[in-house]
Coordinates of C-alpha atoms in Angstrom, one line a residue:
X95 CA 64.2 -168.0 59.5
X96 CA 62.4 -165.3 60.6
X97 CA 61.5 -162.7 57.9
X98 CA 63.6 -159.8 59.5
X99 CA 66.7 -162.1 59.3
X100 CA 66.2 -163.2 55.3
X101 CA 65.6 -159.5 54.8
X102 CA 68.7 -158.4 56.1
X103 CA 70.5 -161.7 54.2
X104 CA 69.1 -160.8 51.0
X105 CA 70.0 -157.3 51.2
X106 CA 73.5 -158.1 51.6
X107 CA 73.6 -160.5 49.2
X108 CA 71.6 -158.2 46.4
X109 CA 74.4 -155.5 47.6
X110 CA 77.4 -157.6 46.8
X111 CA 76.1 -158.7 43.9
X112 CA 76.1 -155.1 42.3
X113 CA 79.4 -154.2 43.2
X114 CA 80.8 -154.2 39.7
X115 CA 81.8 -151.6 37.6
X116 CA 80.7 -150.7 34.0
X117 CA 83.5 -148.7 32.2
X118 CA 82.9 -145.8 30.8
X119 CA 82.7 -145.1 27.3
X120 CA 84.4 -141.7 25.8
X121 CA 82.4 -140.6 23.2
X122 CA 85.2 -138.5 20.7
X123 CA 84.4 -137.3 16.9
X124 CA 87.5 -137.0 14.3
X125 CA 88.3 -133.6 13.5
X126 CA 87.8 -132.6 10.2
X127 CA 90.8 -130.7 9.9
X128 CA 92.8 -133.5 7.6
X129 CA 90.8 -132.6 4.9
X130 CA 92.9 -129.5 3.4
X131 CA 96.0 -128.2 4.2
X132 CA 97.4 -125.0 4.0
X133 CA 99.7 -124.0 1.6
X134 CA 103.3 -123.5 3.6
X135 CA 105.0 -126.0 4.3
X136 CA 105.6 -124.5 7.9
X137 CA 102.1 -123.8 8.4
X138 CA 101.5 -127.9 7.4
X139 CA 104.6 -128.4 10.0
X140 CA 103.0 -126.3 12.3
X141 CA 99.6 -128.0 12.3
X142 CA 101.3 -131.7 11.7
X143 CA 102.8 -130.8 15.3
X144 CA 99.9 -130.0 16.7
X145 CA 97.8 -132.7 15.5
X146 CA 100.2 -135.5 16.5
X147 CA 100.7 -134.1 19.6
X148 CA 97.1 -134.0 20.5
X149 CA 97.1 -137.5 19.6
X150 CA 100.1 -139.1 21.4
X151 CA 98.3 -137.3 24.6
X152 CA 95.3 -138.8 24.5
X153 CA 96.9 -142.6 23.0
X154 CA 99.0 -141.9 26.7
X155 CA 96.1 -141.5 28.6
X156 CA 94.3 -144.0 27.1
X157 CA 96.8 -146.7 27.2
X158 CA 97.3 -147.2 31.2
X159 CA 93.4 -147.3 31.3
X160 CA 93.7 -150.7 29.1
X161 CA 96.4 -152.0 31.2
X162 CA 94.7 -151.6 34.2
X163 CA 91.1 -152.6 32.8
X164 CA 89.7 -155.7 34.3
X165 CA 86.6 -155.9 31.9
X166 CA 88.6 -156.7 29.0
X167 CA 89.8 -160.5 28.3
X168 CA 93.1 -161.2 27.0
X169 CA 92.3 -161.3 23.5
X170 CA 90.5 -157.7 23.4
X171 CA 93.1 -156.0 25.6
X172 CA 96.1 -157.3 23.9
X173 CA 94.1 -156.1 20.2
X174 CA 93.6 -152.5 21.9
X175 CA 96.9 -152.3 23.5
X176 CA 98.2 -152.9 19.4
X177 CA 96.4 -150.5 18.4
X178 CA 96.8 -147.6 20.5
X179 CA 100.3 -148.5 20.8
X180 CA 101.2 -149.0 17.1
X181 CA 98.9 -145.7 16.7
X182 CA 101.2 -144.2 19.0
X183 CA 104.3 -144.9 17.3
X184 CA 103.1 -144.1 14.2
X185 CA 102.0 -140.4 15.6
X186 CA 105.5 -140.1 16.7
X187 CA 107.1 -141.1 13.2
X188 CA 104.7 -138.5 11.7
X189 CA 105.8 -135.5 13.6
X190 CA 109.2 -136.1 13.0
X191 CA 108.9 -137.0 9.0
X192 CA 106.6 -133.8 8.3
X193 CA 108.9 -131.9 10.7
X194 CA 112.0 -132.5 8.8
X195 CA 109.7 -132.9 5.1
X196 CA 111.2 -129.9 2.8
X197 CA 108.8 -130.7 0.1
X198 CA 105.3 -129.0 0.7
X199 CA 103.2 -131.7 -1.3
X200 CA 105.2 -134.6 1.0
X201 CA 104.2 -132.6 4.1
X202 CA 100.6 -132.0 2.9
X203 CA 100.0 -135.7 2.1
X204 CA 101.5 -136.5 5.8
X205 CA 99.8 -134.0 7.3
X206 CA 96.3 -135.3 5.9
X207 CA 97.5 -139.0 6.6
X208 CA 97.4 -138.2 10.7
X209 CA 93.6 -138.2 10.1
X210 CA 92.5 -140.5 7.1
X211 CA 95.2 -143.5 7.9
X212 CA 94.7 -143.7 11.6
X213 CA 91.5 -142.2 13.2
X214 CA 93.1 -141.8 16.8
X215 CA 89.9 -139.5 18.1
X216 CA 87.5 -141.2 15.7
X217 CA 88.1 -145.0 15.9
X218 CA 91.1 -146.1 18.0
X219 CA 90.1 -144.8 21.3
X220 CA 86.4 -144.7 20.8
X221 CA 86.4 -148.6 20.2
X222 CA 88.3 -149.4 23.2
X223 CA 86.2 -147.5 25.8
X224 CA 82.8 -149.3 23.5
X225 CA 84.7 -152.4 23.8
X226 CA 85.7 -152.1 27.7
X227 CA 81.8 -150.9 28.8
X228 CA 80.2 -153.1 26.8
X229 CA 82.4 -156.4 28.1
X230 CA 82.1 -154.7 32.2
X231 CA 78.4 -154.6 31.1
X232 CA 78.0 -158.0 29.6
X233 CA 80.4 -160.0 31.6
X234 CA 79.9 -158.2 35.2
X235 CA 77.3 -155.5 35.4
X236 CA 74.4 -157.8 34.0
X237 CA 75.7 -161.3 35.8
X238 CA 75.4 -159.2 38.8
X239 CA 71.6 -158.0 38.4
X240 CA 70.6 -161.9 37.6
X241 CA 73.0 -163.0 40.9
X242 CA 70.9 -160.3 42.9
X243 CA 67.2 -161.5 40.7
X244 CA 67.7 -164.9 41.8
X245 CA 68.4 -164.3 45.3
X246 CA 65.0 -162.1 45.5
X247 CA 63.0 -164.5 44.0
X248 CA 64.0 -167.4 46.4
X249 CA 63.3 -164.6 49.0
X250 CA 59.9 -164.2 47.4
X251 CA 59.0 -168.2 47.2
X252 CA 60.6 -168.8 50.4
X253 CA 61.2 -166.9 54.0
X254 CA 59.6 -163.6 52.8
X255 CA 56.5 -165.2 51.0
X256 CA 54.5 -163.1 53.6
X257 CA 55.6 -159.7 52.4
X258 CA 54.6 -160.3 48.2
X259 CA 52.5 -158.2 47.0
X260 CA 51.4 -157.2 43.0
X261 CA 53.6 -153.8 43.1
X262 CA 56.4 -156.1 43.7
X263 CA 55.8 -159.0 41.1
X264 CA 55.3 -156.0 38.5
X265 CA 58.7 -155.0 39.3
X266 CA 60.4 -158.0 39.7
X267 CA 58.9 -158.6 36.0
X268 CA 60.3 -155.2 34.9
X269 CA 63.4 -156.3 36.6
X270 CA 63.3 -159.2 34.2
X271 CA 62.4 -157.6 31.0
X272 CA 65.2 -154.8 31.7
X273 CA 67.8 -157.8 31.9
X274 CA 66.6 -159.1 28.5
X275 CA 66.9 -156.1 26.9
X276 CA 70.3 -155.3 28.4
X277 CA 71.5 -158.6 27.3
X278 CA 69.9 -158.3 24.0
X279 CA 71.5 -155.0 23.8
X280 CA 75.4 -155.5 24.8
X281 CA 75.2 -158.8 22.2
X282 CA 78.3 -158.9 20.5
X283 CA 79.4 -155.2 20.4
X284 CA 82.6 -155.4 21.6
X285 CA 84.0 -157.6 18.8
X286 CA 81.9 -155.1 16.5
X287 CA 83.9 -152.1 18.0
X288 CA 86.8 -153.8 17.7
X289 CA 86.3 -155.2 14.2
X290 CA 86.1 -151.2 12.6
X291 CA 89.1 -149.9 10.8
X292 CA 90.0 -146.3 9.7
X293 CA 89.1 -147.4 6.4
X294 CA 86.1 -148.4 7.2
X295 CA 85.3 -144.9 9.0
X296 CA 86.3 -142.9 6.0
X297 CA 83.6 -144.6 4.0
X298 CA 81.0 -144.3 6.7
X299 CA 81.6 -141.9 9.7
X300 CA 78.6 -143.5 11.3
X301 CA 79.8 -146.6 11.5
X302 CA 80.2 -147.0 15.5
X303 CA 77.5 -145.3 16.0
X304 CA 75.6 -149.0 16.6
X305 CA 78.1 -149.8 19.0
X306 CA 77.8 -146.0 20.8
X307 CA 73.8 -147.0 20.8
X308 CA 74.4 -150.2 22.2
X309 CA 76.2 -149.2 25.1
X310 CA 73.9 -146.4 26.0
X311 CA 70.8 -148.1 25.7
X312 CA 72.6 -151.2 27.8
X313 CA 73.9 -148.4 30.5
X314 CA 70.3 -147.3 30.5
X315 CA 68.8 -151.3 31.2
X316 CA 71.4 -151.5 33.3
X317 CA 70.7 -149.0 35.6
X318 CA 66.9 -149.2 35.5
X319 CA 67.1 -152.8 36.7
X320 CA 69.1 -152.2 39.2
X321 CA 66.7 -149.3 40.6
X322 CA 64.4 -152.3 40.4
X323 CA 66.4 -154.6 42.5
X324 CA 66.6 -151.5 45.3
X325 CA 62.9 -151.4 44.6
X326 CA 62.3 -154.5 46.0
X327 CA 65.1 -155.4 48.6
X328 CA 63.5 -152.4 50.4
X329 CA 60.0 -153.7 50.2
X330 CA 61.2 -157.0 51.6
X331 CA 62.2 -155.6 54.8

């Protein structure tokens, strides 16, 4: 084959191999605004409206993006999807109970429920989106960059042997180490992000910020080893 050819070959195949998307991960912090009340009860109805409507609008954004997500296995999706769902029925109860509360106490402990019981903005959402980049990541994104690493190192040992040279075994070990790491990196996060309950955020409002790491640090791998596949594909022909 003449080297022209398996350049052109491996380009294609390097190209359809990184086709993939990653998700994206929405990054949202709790408001803090659960933690007093004022001291009407139409001001607490007032802000009980607002706050579960904020909520049911982003739960309906949110929710058509886990139908349609393709990273997501059965398991994860239908977890998120009961979540988000059953977070979204629950926002709708609470507007209409601290609505028609006449009791100012009643309303207040409603009102500060929105935030402490469910963490829409703090938990719910955040852990899908970590949950949906870090399975695109794991199970597409970094299968892709070893798909398109395999098929330049048979181009390297076989038709294009000619056109090796140190810059490119440097990066086709960068390649390598960047693949590691992103591996290493995405390791069981999703079932992390998943596995956090509002509960657990209450006690520690840092607690997905492991999984928030993870998935930037991945992105990050991700996207250097790629630059290190176009790297080389363009050496090679």
């Amino acid at each position: 084959m003449k080297p022209s050819l398996a350049a052109s070959l491996i380009a294609t195949t390097v190209a359809a191999a990184l086709v993939v998307g990653t998700g994206g991960a929405a990054l949202a912090a709790e408001s803090t605004a659960g933690s007093t009340a004022p001291r009407s009860l139409s001001a607490v109805q007032a802000l009980g409206a607002a706050a579960t409507a904020a909520r049911i609008g982003a739960l309906d954004t949110s929710i058509p993006k886990i139908t349609s997500n393709a990273y997501l296995n059965a398991t994860e999706q239908a977890q998120v999807l009961g979540t988000l769902t059953g977070d979204r029925s629950a926002m709708v109860s609470l507007a209409a109970k601290i609505a028609a509360d006449n009791d100012l106490a009643v309303a207040t402990a409603g009102y500060r429920s929105i935030f402490t019981g469910y963490r829409v903005f703090a938990v719910a959402i955040p852990q899908a989106h970590y949950a949906a980049a870090a399975s695109g990541l794991s199970d597409s994104a970094i299968p892709a960059l070893q798909a398109a690493q395999v098929a330049l190192q048979a181009a390297i040992a076989g038709p294009l042997a000619s056109k090796d040279t140190p810059a490119i075994d440097a990066t086709m070990a960068h390649l390598a180490n960047q693949i590691s790491v992103a591996r290493s990196a995405v390791s069981g996060v999703s079932a992390f992000a998943l596995s956090v309950t509002p509960e657990q955020f209450n006690a520690n409002h840092e607690i997905l910020a492991s999984a928030r790491a993870a998935v930037k640090a991945t992105t990050a791998a991700v996207k250097a080893a790629r630059a290190d596949v176009a790297s080389v594909t363009a050496a090679l022909r």
